[in-house]
Amino acid sequence: MNGIRVREDEAFERALKRFSKTCERAGILSDVKKFRHYEKPSEERKRKLNASKRKRIREEARKRARSRRGRSGGRR
């Protein structure tokens, strides 16, 4: 379990922000959201496959954009 120690002269808002940051880094909220509802194995596979496709399309678009920049001969 994540936790922080509140410093003696630290404002509550600041301590809350530090706690939120540590939870975010540990991935606690994403785990809670992921396990909030049961996901069938087939749905999980489908979700991961779609995420993989989106990632591949994004990477290909970046490659195309980079190659177009290289052809223009520098700045315009």
GROMACS .gro file of C-alpha atoms in nm:
model
   76
    1MET     CA    1   0.000   0.000   0.000
    2ASN     CA    2   0.127   0.342  -0.089
    3GLY     CA    3   0.147   0.609   0.171
    4ILE     CA    4   0.323   0.931   0.252
    5ARG     CA    5   0.426   1.098   0.572
    6VAL     CA    6   0.285   1.446   0.612
    7ARG     CA    7   0.561   1.686   0.699
    8GLU     CA    8   0.521   1.907   1.002
    9ASP     CA    9   0.461   2.239   0.826
   10GLU     CA   10   0.312   2.101   0.504
   11ALA     CA   11  -0.026   2.213   0.375
   12PHE     CA   12  -0.295   1.949   0.333
   13GLU     CA   13  -0.333   2.027  -0.038
   14ARG     CA   14   0.039   1.973  -0.093
   15ALA     CA   15   0.033   1.639   0.092
   16LEU     CA   16  -0.272   1.530  -0.106
   17LYS     CA   17  -0.096   1.619  -0.430
   18ARG     CA   18   0.211   1.414  -0.328
   19PHE     CA   19  -0.012   1.119  -0.236
   20SER     CA   20  -0.198   1.139  -0.566
   21LYS     CA   21   0.132   1.149  -0.753
   22THR     CA   22   0.264   0.838  -0.575
   23CYS     CA   23  -0.061   0.652  -0.648
   24GLU     CA   24  -0.040   0.754  -1.013
   25ARG     CA   25   0.319   0.635  -1.042
   26ALA     CA   26   0.229   0.302  -0.882
   27GLY     CA   27  -0.062   0.256  -1.124
   28ILE     CA   28  -0.321   0.206  -0.852
   29LEU     CA   29  -0.602   0.402  -1.016
   30SER     CA   30  -0.559   0.230  -1.351
   31ASP     CA   31  -0.579  -0.108  -1.174
   32VAL     CA   32  -0.895  -0.005  -0.991
   33LYS     CA   33  -1.056   0.111  -1.315
   34LYS     CA   34  -0.946  -0.204  -1.496
   35PHE     CA   35  -1.094  -0.439  -1.237
   36ARG     CA   36  -1.410  -0.240  -1.167
   37HIS     CA   37  -1.607  -0.468  -1.402
   38TYR     CA   38  -1.535  -0.820  -1.517
   39GLU     CA   39  -1.392  -0.839  -1.865
   40LYS     CA   40  -1.426  -1.164  -2.054
   41PRO     CA   41  -1.099  -1.304  -2.191
   42SER     CA   42  -1.226  -1.259  -2.547
   43GLU     CA   43  -1.307  -0.892  -2.478
   44GLU     CA   44  -0.963  -0.841  -2.326
   45ARG     CA   45  -0.796  -0.990  -2.636
   46LYS     CA   46  -1.010  -0.770  -2.860
   47ARG     CA   47  -0.924  -0.457  -2.659
   48LYS     CA   48  -0.551  -0.534  -2.669
   49LEU     CA   49  -0.563  -0.609  -3.042
   50ASN     CA   50  -0.740  -0.279  -3.113
   51ALA     CA   51  -0.487  -0.091  -2.900
   52SER     CA   52  -0.206  -0.258  -3.092
   53LYS     CA   53  -0.362  -0.158  -3.426
   54ARG     CA   54  -0.405   0.203  -3.312
   55LYS     CA   55  -0.044   0.215  -3.197
   56ARG     CA   56   0.084   0.074  -3.527
   57ILE     CA   57  -0.122   0.324  -3.729
   58ARG     CA   58   0.011   0.612  -3.518
   59GLU     CA   59   0.371   0.498  -3.563
   60GLU     CA   60   0.326   0.462  -3.940
   61ALA     CA   61   0.177   0.811  -3.959
   62ARG     CA   62   0.478   0.951  -3.771
   63LYS     CA   63   0.715   0.773  -4.011
   64ARG     CA   64   0.531   0.917  -4.313
   65ALA     CA   65   0.538   1.265  -4.161
   66ARG     CA   66   0.912   1.238  -4.097
   67SER     CA   67   0.983   1.116  -4.449
   68ARG     CA   68   0.781   1.405  -4.597
   69ARG     CA   69   0.980   1.653  -4.392
   70GLY     CA   70   1.304   1.508  -4.528
   71ARG     CA   71   1.194   1.545  -4.892
   72SER     CA   72   1.112   1.916  -4.872
   73GLY     CA   73   1.479   2.011  -4.865
   74GLY     CA   74   1.483   2.194  -4.535
   75ARG     CA   75   1.290   2.494  -4.413
   76ARG     CA   76   1.031   2.672  -4.616
   0.00000   0.00000   0.00000
